Short mmCIF file of C-alpha atoms in Angstrom, two decimals:
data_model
loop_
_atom_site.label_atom_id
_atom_site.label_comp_id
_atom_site.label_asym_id
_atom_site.label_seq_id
_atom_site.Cartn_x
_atom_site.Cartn_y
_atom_site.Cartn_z
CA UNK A 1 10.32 27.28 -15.80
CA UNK A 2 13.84 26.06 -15.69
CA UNK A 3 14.19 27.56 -12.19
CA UNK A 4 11.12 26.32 -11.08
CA UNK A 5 12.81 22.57 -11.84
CA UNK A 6 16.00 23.28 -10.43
CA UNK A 7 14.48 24.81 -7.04
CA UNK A 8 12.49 21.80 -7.03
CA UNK A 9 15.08 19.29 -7.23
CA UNK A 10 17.57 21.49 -4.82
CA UNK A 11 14.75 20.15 -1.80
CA UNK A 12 15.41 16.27 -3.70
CA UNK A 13 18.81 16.29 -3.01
CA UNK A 14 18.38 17.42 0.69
CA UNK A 15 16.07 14.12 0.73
CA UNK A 16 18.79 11.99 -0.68
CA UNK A 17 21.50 13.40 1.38
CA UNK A 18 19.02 12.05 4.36
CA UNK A 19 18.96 8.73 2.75
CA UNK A 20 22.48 8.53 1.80
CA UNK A 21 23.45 9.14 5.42
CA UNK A 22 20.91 6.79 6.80
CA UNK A 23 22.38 4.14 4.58
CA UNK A 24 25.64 4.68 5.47
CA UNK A 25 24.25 3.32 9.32
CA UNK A 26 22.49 0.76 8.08
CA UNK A 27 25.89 -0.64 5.84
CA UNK A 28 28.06 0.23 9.08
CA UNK A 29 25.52 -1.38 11.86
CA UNK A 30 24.90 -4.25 9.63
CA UNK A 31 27.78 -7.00 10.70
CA UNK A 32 26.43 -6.54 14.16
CA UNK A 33 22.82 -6.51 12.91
CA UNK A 34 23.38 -9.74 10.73
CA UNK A 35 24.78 -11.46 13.87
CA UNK A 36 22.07 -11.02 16.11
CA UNK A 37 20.00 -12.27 13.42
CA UNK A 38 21.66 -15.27 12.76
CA UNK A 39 21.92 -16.02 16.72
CA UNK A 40 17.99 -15.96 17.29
CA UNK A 41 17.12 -17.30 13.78
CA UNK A 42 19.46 -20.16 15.12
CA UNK A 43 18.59 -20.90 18.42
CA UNK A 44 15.11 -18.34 19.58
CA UNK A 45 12.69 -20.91 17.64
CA UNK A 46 11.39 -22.78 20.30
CA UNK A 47 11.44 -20.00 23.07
CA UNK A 48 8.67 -17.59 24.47
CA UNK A 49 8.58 -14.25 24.10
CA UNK A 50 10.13 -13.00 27.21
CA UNK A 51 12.58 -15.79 27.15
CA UNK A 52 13.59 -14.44 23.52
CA UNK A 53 13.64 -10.86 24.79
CA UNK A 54 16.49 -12.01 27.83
CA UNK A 55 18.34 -13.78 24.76
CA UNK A 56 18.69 -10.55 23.17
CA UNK A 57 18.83 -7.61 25.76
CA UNK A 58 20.45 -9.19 27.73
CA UNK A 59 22.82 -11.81 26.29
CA UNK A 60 23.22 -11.03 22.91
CA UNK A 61 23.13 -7.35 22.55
CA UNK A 62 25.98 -7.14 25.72
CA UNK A 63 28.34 -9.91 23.78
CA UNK A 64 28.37 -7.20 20.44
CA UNK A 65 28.58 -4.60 22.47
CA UNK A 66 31.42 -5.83 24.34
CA UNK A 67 33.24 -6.84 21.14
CA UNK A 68 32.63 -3.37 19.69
CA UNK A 69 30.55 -4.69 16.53
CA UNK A 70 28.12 -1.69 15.51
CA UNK A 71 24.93 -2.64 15.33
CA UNK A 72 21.06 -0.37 14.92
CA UNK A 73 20.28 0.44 18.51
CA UNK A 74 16.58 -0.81 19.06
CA UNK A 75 17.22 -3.55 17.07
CA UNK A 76 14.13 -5.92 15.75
CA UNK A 77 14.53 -9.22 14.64
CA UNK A 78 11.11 -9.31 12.44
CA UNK A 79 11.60 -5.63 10.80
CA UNK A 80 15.38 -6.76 10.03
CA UNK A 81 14.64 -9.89 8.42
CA UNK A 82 10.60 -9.65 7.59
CA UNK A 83 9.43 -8.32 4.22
CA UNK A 84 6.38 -5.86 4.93
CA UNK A 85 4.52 -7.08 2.00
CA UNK A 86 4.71 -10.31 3.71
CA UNK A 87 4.00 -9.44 6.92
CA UNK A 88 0.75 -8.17 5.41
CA UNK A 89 0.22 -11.21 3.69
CA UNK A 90 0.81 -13.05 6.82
CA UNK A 91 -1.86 -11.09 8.56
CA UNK A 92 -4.80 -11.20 6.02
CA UNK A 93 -4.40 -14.99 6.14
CA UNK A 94 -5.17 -15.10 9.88
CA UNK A 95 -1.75 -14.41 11.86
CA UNK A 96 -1.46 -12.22 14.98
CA UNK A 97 0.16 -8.91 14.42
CA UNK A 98 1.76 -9.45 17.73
CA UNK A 99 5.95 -9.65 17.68
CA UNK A 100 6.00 -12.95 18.72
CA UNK A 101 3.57 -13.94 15.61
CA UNK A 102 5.69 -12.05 13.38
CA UNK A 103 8.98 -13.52 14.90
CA UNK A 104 7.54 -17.17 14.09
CA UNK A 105 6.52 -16.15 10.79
CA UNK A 106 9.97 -15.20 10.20
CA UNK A 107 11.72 -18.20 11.53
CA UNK A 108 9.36 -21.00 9.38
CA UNK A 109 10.10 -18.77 5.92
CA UNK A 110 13.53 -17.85 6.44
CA UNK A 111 14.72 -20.70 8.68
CA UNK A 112 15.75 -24.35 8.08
CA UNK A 113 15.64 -25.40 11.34
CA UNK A 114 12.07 -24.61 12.28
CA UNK A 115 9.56 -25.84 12.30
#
């Protein structure tokens, strides 16, 4: 029985090796991550969507990249700053699941500049 547990728990720690590692990214990419944040929870608000995708491919992204500040390639505004629970809350009181929905959701709870 004792085996059993310890065979068990060998796959666990496999898991949380995964996790640790994936963690270590997220601590690493985060100054870069945090900064792109802050630049389109500052000044995207009263953009379009393809306006606020040029802001960040294209402007934004280049400038960390250029300073050589990690950051999580494919980076997402909504999933970084966006609780899921609340993105589900958002939705079963009537908004869009669309990005641009999600994006404004974000800005109006975790903004002070907008609305």
């Amino acid at each position: 029985r004792a085996d059993q547990l310890v065979n068990g728990l060998s796959g666990e720690r496999t898991r949380w090796e995964g996790s640790l590692e994936n963690l270590h990214k997220d601590i690493e990419n985060s100054v870069g991550d945090c900064v792109i944040a802050a630049a389109f929870l500052s000044y995207a608000g009263p953009f379009n969507s393809d306006f606020r995708q040029i802001l960040v491919k294209d402007t934004w992204l280049p400038m960390v990249e250029k300073l050589s500040i990690p950051y999580t390639k494919g980076f997402d505004f909504a999933a970084f700053l966006a609780k899921p629970t609340d993105v589900r809350d958002w939705n079963l009181k009537g908004l869009p699941g669309d990005a641009f929905s999600i994006e404004n959701g974000v800005l109006v709870t975790r903004g002070r500049r907008w609305p």
